[in-house]
XYZ file of C-alpha atoms in Angstrom:
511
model
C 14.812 -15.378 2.415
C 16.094 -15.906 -1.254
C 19.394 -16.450 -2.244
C 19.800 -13.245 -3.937
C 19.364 -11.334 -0.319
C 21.659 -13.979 1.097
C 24.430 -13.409 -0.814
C 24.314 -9.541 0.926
C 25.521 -10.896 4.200
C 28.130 -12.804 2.932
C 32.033 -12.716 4.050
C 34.656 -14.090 2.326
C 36.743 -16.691 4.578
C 40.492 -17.303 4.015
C 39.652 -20.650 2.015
C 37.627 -18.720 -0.726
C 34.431 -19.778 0.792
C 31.462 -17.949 2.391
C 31.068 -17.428 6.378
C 27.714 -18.012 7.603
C 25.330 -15.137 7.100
C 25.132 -12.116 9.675
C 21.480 -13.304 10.802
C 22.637 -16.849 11.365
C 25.478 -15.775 13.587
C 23.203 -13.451 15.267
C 20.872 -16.485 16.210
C 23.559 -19.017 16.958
C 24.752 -16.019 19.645
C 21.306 -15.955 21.002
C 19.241 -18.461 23.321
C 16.816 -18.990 21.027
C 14.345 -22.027 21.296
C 14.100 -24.318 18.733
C 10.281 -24.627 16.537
C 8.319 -27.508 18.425
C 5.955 -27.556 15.127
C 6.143 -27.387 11.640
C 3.134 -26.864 9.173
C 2.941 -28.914 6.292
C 1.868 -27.559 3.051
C -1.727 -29.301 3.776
C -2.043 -27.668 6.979
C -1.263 -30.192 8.872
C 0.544 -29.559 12.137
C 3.734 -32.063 12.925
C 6.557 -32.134 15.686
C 9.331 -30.159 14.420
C 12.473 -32.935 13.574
C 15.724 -31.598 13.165
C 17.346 -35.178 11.659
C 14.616 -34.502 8.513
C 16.510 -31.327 7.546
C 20.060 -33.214 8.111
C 18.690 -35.853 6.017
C 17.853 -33.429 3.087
C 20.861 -31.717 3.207
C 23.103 -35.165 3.350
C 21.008 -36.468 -0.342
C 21.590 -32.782 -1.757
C 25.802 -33.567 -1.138
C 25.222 -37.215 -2.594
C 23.340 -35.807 -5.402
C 26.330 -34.166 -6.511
C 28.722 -36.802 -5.400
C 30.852 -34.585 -3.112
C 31.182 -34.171 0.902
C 29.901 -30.817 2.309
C 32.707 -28.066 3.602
C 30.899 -27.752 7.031
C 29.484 -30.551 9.168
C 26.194 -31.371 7.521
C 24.847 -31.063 11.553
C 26.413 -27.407 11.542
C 24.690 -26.607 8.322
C 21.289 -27.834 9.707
C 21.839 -26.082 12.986
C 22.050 -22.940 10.943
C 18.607 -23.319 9.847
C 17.231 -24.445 13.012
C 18.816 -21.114 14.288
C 17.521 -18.954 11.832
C 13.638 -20.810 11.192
C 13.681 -20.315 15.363
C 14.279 -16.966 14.980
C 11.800 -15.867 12.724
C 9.169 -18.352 12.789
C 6.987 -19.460 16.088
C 5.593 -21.925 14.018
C 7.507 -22.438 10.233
C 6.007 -23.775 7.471
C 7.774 -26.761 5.682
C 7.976 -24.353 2.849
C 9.885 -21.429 4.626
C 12.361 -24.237 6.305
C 12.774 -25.282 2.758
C 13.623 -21.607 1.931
C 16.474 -21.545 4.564
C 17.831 -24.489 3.443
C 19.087 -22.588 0.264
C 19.795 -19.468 1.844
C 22.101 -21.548 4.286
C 23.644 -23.738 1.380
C 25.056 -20.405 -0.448
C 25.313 -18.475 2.391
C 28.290 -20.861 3.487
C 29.749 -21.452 -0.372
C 27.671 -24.423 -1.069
C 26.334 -23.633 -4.429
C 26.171 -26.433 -6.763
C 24.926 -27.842 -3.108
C 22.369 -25.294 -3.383
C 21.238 -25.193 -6.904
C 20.488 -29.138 -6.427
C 18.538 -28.382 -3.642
C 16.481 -25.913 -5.508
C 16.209 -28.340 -8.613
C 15.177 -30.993 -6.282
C 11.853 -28.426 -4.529
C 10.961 -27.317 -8.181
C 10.691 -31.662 -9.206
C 8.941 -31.982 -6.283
C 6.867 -29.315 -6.834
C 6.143 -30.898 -10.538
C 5.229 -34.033 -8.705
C 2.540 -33.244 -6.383
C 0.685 -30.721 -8.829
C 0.575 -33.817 -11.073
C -0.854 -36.361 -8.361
C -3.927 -37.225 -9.066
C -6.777 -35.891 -6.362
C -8.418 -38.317 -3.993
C -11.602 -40.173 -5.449
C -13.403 -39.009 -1.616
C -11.925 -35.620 -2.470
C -13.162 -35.118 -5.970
C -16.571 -36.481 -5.214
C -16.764 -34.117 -1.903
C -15.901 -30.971 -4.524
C -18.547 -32.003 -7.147
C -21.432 -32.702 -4.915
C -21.263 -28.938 -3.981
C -20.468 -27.923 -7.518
C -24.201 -27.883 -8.738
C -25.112 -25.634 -6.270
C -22.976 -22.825 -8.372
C -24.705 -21.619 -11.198
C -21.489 -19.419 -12.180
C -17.634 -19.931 -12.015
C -17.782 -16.441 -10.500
C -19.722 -17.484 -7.616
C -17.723 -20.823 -7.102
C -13.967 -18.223 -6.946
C -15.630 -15.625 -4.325
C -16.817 -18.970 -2.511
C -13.233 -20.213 -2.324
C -11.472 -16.770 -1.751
C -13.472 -15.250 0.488
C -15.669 -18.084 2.705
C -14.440 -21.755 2.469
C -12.324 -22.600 5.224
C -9.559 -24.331 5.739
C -10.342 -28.062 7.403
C -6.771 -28.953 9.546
C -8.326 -32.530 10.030
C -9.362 -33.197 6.321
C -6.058 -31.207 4.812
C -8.192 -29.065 2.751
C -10.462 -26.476 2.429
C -14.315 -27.056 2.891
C -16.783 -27.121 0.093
C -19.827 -25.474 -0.328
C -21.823 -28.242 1.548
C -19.434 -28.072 4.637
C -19.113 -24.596 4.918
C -23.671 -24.006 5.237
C -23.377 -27.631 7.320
C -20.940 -25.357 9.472
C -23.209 -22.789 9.728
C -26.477 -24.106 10.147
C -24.751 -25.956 13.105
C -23.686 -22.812 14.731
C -27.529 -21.492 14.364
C -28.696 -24.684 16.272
C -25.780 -24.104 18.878
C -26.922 -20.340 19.049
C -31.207 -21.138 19.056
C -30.177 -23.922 21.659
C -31.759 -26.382 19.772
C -35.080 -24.791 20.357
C -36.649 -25.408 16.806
C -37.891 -28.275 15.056
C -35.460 -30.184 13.442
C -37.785 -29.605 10.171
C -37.010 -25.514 10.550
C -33.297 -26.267 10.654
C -33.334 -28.269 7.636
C -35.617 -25.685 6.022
C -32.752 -23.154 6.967
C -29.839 -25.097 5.049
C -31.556 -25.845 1.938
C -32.547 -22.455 1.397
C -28.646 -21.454 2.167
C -27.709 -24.310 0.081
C -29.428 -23.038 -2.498
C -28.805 -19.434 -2.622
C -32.465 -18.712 -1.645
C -31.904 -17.378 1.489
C -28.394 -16.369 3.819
C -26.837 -16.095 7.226
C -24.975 -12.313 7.369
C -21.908 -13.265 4.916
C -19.568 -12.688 8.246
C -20.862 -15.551 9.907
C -20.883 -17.802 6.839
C -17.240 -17.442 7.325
C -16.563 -17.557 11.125
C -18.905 -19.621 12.196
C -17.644 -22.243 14.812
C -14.937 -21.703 16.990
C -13.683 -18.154 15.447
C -17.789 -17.097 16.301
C -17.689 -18.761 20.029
C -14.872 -16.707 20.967
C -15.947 -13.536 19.894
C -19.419 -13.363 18.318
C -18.230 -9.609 17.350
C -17.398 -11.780 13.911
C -20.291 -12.569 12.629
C -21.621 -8.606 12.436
C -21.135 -6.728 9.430
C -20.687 -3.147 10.902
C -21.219 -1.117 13.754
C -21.510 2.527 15.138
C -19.968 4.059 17.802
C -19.310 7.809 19.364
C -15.847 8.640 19.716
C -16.312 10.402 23.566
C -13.565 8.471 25.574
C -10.691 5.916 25.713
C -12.951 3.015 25.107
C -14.395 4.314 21.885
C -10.313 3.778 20.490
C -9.929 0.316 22.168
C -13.614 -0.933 21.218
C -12.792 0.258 17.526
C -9.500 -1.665 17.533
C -11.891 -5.158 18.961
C -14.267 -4.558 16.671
C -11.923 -3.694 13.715
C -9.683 -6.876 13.922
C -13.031 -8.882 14.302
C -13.510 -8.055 10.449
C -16.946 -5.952 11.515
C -17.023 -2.387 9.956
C -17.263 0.568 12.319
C -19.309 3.751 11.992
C -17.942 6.773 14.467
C -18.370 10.428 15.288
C -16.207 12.981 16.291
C -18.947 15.474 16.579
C -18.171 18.115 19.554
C -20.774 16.716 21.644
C -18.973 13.386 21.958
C -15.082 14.844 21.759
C -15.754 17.421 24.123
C -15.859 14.817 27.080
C -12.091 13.891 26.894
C -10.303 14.795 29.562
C -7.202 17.174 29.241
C -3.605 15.770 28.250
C -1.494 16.278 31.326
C 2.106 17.529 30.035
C 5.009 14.982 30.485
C 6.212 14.357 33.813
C 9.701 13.155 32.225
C 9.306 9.927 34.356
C 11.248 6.543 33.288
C 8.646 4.590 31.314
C 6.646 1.769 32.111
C 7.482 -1.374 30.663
C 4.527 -3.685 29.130
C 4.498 -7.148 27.364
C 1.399 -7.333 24.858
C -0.258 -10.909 24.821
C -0.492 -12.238 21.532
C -4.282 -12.101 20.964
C -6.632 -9.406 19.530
C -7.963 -8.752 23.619
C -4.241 -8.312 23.982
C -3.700 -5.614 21.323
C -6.752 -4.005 23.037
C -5.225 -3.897 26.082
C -2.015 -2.675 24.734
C -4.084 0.401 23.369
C -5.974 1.249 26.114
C -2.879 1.194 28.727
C -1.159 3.448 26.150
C -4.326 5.986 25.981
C -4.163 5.716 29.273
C -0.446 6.678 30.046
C 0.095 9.215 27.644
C -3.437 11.430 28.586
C -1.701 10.956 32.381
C 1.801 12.592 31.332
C 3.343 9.365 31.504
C 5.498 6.712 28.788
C 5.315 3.240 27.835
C 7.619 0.795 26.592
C 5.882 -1.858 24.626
C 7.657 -5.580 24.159
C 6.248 -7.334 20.889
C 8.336 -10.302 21.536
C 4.802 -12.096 22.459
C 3.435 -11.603 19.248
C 3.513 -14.564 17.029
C 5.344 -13.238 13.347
C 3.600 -12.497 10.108
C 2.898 -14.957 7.470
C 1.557 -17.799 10.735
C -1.474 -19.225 10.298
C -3.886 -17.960 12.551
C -6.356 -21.798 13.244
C -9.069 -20.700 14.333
C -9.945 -16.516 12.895
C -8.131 -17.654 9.590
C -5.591 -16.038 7.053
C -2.493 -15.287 8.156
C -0.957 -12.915 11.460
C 0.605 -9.569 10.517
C 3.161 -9.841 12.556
C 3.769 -6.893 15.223
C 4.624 -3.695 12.733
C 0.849 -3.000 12.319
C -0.026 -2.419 16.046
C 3.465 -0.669 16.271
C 3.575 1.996 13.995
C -0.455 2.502 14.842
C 0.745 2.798 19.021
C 3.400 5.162 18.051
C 0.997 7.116 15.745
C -1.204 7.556 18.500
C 1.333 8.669 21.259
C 2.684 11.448 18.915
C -0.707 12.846 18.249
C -1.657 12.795 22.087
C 1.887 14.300 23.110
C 1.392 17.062 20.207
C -1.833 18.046 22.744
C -0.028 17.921 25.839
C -1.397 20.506 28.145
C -4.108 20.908 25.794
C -7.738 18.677 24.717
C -8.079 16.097 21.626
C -9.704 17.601 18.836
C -12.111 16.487 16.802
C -9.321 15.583 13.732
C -6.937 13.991 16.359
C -9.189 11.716 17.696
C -10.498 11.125 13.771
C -6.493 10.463 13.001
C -6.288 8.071 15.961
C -9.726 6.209 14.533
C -8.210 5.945 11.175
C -4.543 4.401 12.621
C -6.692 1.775 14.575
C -8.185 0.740 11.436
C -5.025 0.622 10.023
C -3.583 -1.913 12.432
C -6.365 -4.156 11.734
C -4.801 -6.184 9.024
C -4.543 -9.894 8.145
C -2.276 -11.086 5.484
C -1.741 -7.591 4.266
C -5.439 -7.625 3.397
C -7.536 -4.602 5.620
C -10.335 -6.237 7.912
C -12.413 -3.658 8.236
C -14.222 -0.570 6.600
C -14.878 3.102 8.819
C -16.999 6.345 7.923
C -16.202 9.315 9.911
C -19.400 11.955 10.901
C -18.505 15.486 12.175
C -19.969 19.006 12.756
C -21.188 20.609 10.019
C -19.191 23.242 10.359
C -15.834 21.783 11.703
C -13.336 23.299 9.234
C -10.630 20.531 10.379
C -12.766 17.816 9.043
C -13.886 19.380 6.476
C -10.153 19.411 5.115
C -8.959 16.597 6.263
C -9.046 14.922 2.273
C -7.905 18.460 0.797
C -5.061 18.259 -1.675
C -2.404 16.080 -1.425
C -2.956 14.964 2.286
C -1.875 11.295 2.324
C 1.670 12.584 1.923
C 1.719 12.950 5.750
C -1.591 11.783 6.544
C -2.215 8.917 4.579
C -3.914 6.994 7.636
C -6.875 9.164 6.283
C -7.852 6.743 3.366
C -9.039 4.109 6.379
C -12.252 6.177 6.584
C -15.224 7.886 4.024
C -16.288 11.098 6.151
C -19.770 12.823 5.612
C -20.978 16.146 7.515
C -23.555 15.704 9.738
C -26.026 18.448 8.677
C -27.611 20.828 11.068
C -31.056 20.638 11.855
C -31.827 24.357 11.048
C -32.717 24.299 7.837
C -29.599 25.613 5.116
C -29.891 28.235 2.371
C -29.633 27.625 -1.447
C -25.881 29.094 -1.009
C -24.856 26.947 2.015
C -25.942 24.192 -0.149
C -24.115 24.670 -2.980
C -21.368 25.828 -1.410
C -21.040 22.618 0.116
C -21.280 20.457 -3.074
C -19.078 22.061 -5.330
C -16.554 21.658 -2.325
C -17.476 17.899 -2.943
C -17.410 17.884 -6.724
C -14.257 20.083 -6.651
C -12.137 17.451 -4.068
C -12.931 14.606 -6.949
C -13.655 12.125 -4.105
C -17.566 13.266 -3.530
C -16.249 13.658 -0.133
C -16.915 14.987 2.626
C -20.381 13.431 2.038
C -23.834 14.245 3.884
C -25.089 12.739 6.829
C -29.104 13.922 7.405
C -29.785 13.014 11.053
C -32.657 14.600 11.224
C -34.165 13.331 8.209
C -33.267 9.718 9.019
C -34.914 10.497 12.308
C -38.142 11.872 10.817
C -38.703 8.393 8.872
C -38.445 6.330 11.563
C -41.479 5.113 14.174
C -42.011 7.166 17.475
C -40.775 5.018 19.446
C -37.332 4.973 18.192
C -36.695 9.006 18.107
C -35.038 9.327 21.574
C -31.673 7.766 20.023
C -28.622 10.061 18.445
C -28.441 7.768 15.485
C -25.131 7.369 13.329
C -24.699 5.415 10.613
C -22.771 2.019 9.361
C -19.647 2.559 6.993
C -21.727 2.336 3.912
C -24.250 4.961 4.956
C -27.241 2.353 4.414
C -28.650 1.746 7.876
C -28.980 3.779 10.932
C -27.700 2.190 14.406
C -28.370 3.654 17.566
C -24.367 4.163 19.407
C -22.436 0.733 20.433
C -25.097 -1.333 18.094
C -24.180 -4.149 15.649
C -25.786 -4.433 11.876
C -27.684 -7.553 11.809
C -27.818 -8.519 8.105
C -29.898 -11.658 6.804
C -30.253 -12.152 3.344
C -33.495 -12.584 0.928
C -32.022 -13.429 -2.488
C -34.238 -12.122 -5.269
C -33.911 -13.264 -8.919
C -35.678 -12.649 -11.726
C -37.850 -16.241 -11.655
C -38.651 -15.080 -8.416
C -43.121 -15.051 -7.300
C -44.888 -13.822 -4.693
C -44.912 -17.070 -3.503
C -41.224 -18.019 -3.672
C -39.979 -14.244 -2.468
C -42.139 -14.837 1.328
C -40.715 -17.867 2.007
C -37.183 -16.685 1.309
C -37.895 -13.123 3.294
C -39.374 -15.939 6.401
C -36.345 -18.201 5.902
C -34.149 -14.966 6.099
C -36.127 -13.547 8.981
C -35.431 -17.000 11.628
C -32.226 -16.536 10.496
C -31.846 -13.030 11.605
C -33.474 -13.628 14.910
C -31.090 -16.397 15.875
C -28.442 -13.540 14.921
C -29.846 -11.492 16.998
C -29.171 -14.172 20.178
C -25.199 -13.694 19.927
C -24.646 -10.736 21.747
C-alpha cells in the first residue's frame, strides 16, 4: 500500500501521533496466521523470519539517531498482521511496502522517509552489480540464435520462463532444451536419439517449431494439464459442461470456438423458478479444476431453483506467483463477478429456457474470468443462426455500457445452406460495414464442408477463434510450425515441413 493511501486511515492520538491504521487493527483483531514463506526478488522461496523485519526497522531508528514511539516488536507485528492478511505468500518487496505504510501510519515519518531512502540505495546497488560471468555467458550463447532484437523481447515476454533453482529466467537454449525434453517424455523415448536432436536444432534455429503454447508450458505446467499446449478449440454450447469445459480450457491459455446455434441451445433444460430455500454453502479449491467445479455446482443450483454461497477464502490473492502455469494469480474478483454474472442471467430465465444470447453472455463472462496478471488468457468467436436477431445485435450501438462482457468474443453468422439472394447478401454486409467492427462476420459451413475429403463430411464443423481451421466439436488445434524465409529451396522448405510434421504427431499423443 503506499504511504499516500495510508495516511487515509489515520487517527490522531492524544500525544499528536498517528494510531495504527484501520486495516492493521482489523488484522491484529483477527486470528490470522502468520506467512510461512517469503519470495525473494529472484524468485527464490525462503522461511518467512519475523526478527529480519525487527532488524530493519531497529537500523531505520539508528539511522536517525532516535528511539521509536512504539515497541519496535509492536511495529513489526503490525506488518506481520497486515502482509498475513493480504498475502499467502508475500514478496520481500510488498513486506518492504508495509514497512512504510506501518512507519507513517503510527507517526514515524522521518522513520519512514529513511526507510524509503534506504530501498531506493538499495535499489541503486543491485541494478549496478555486475552479472555473473556463468550468467552472462548462459545469455550470449543463445543470443546468436536471434537475428533481431524484436525476436529476442517477444522471446523474453512471452516464452522464457522463470528458473526458481537458477534465480532467473531461461534463455533461448533452455527454454527448446525444455521442450524437446517434453517431446521425448511425450514419444516415450521411441525415436532415435538422432531424430530428437534433429528436432532441437531445427527449433534452435527457427527452422522449424513446437505449437508456440507448448514452447511455453512445457514441463510440469504441460503434465498437469496437456489442455496448455493447444492453441484453440471448438465446442457447442448444448449443456452445463459446454460453460465449465470453456472455463478449463480458457484458463489453460487455449482459445475456444463455440456455437449457440438453436440446434445446440435448444437442449437446455428449463430454469425451475426459486424455491426461496436457505442457500448452500461451498468453499472453492484454489486451482483452475476448482474454479470449474465452482461453475458447474452454480449452473447446477441455479437451473434447479436453488442458491449458493461461494467462500473465496481458499483462493490464493492476486499479484502470487503461480510456480508452475506462470505469471501471476488474479486473485478471486475475476471468478466472482463472472459467478454472479451468470446467476443473474439464469434467474432473469427462471421459469423460462436459456437463449441463444444468454448462454453467448455466459460464454463471454467465462472468458472474462480467465485472467492472469490482468493480462486475458484466452481468445473466443461466437457462431449463431443466421437469422437470430439477438445475435445479430448483440455489438449494436453502444452495448458495452451494460454488456461489455461482449468484447471477450468475435461473432460470425453461420450461413444457411439454401442458397441467399443478391438482397439478403447485401443486406447483410452493409449491416457489417455500417457497425464499423466488420462484425457479425460469416461463417460458410457448407462451403468449408464441400472442400474437405469424403470421409470427413459426417461432422457439424465449427471453427477456431481466428476463423482459420475447421474442428470437428470438443477438438483441439494442433499447430506445428514450418518457418519459410525468403533463402528458403525446395530442398531446405521439406525438411523443415518433415521436422514440423514429427513434431505435430508427438502433439498429437497428449490428449
Amino acid at each position: 500500500m503506499s504511504s499516500s493511501k495510508a495516511r487515509h486511515s489515520e487517527t490522531p492520538s492524544k500525544n499528536g501521533k498517528k494510531k495504527p491504521s484501520q486495516q492493521a487493527a482489523a488484522a491484529l483483531d483477527g486470528d490470522i496466521k502468520p506467512p510461512v514463506k517469503v519470495v525473494k526478488r529472484d524468485g527464490r522461496v525462503v522461511a518467512f523470519d519475523i526478527e529480519r523485519i525487527e532488524t530493519a526497522i531497529k537500523l531505520c531508528f539508528q539511522s536517525i539517531d532516535r528511539e521509536s514511539g512504539t515497541p519496535i516488536s509492536d511495529l513489526a507485528q503490525q506488518v506481520v498482521n497486515i502482509v498475513s492478511a493480504k498475502f499467502e505468500e508475500p514478496s520481500v518487496e510488498s513486506i518492504q511496502d508495509t514497512v512504510e505504510m506501518v512507519l507513517q501510519a503510527n507517526g514515524e515519518y522521518e522513520a519512514a522517509k529513511s526507510y524509503i531512502l534506504y530501498r531506493a540505495d538499495h535499489a541503486k546497488e543491485r541494478s549496478e552489480r555486475p552479472i555473473p560471468e556463468r550468467v552472462r555467458t548462459a545469455f550470449e550463447e543463445s543470443d546468436i540464435f536471434f537475428p533481431t532484437q524484436l525476436q529476442k523481447f517477444q522471446f523474453y515476454d512471452k516464452y522464457s520462463r522463470f528458473n526458481y533453482e537458477l534465480g532467473r529466467r531461461e534463455t533461448w537454449v533452455e527454454t527448446i532444451d525444455r521442450a524437446v525434453s517434453y517431446l521425448r517424455e511425450l514419444s516415450e523415448y521411441r525415436l532415435p536419439a538422432e531424430s530428437y536432436e534433429r528436432m532441437r536444432m531445427s527449433m534452435l534455429e527457427m527452422k522449424a517449431m513446437t505449437s508456440m503454447r507448448l514452447l511455453a508450458m512445457a514441463g510440469p505446467a504441460a503434465r498437469r494439464n496437456n489442455i496448455c499446449i493447444y492453441n484453440c478449440s471448438y465446442l457447442p454450447v448444448d449443456s452445463i459442461d459446454s460453460f465449465v469445459e470453456a472455463l478449463i480450457i480458457s484458463m489453460c491459455g487455449c482459445g475456444v470456438g463455440y456455437s449457440v446455434e438453436s440446434q445446440y441451445v435448444e437442449n437446455f433444460p428449463r430454469v425451475r423458478r426459486q424455491r426461496n430455500v436457505a442457500p448452500i454453502k461451498y468453499v472453492v479449491e484454489d486451482s483452475a479444476e476448482g474454479w470449474a467445479a465452482a461453475l458447474r455446482i452454480g449452473l447446477q443450483t441455479w437451473f434447479d431453483g436453488g442458491d449458493i454461497q461461494f467462500d473465496y477464502s481458499e483462493i490464493r490473492p492476486a499479484g502470487a506467483p503461480l510456480r508452475i502455469k506462470g505469471g501471476r494469480a488474479s486473485g478471486p474478483e475475476p471468478l466472482r463477478k463472472m459467478l454472479d454474472f451468470t446467476r443473474t442471467r439464469i434467474l432473469a430465465r427462471q421459469g423460462s429456457f436459456l437463449r441463444s444470447i444468454e448462454a453467448h453472455d455466459i460464454m463471454c463472462a467465462v472468458g472474462s474470468a480467465a485472467v492472469s496478471g490482468g493480462v486475458r488468457r484466452t481468445a473466443m468467436i461466437s457462431l449463431f443462426d443466421f437469422d437470430d436477431h439477438d445475435m445479430l445485435m448483440a455489438k449494436a450501438g453502444d452495448f458495452e455500457r451494460h454488456n461489455s462482457q461482449r468484447w471477450n468474443a468475435n461473432n460470425s453468422a453461420v450461413w444457411p445452406s439454401r442458397p441467399l439472394n443478391q438482397i439478403e447478401i447485401s443486406r447483410y454486409i452493409l449491416n457489417m460495414a455500417e457497425s464499423g467492427r466488420g462484425e457479425p462476420g460469416i461463417f460458410n459451413r457448407i462451403s468449408a464442408v464441400n472442400s474437405i475429403p469424403e470421409r470427413r463430411k459426417n461432422a457439424v464443423f465449427g471453427t477456431n477463434p481466428c476463423g482459420e481451421i475447421i474442428l470437428r466439436p470438443f477438438e483441439f488445434c494442433n499447430l506445428s510450425i514450418a518457418i519459410a524465409r525468403p533463402e528458403d529451396n525446395l530442398t531446405t522448405l521439406k525438411d523443415k515441413v518433415e521436422v514440423a510434421t514429427m513434431i505435430g504427431t508427438i502433439q498429437s499423443m497428449a490428449t
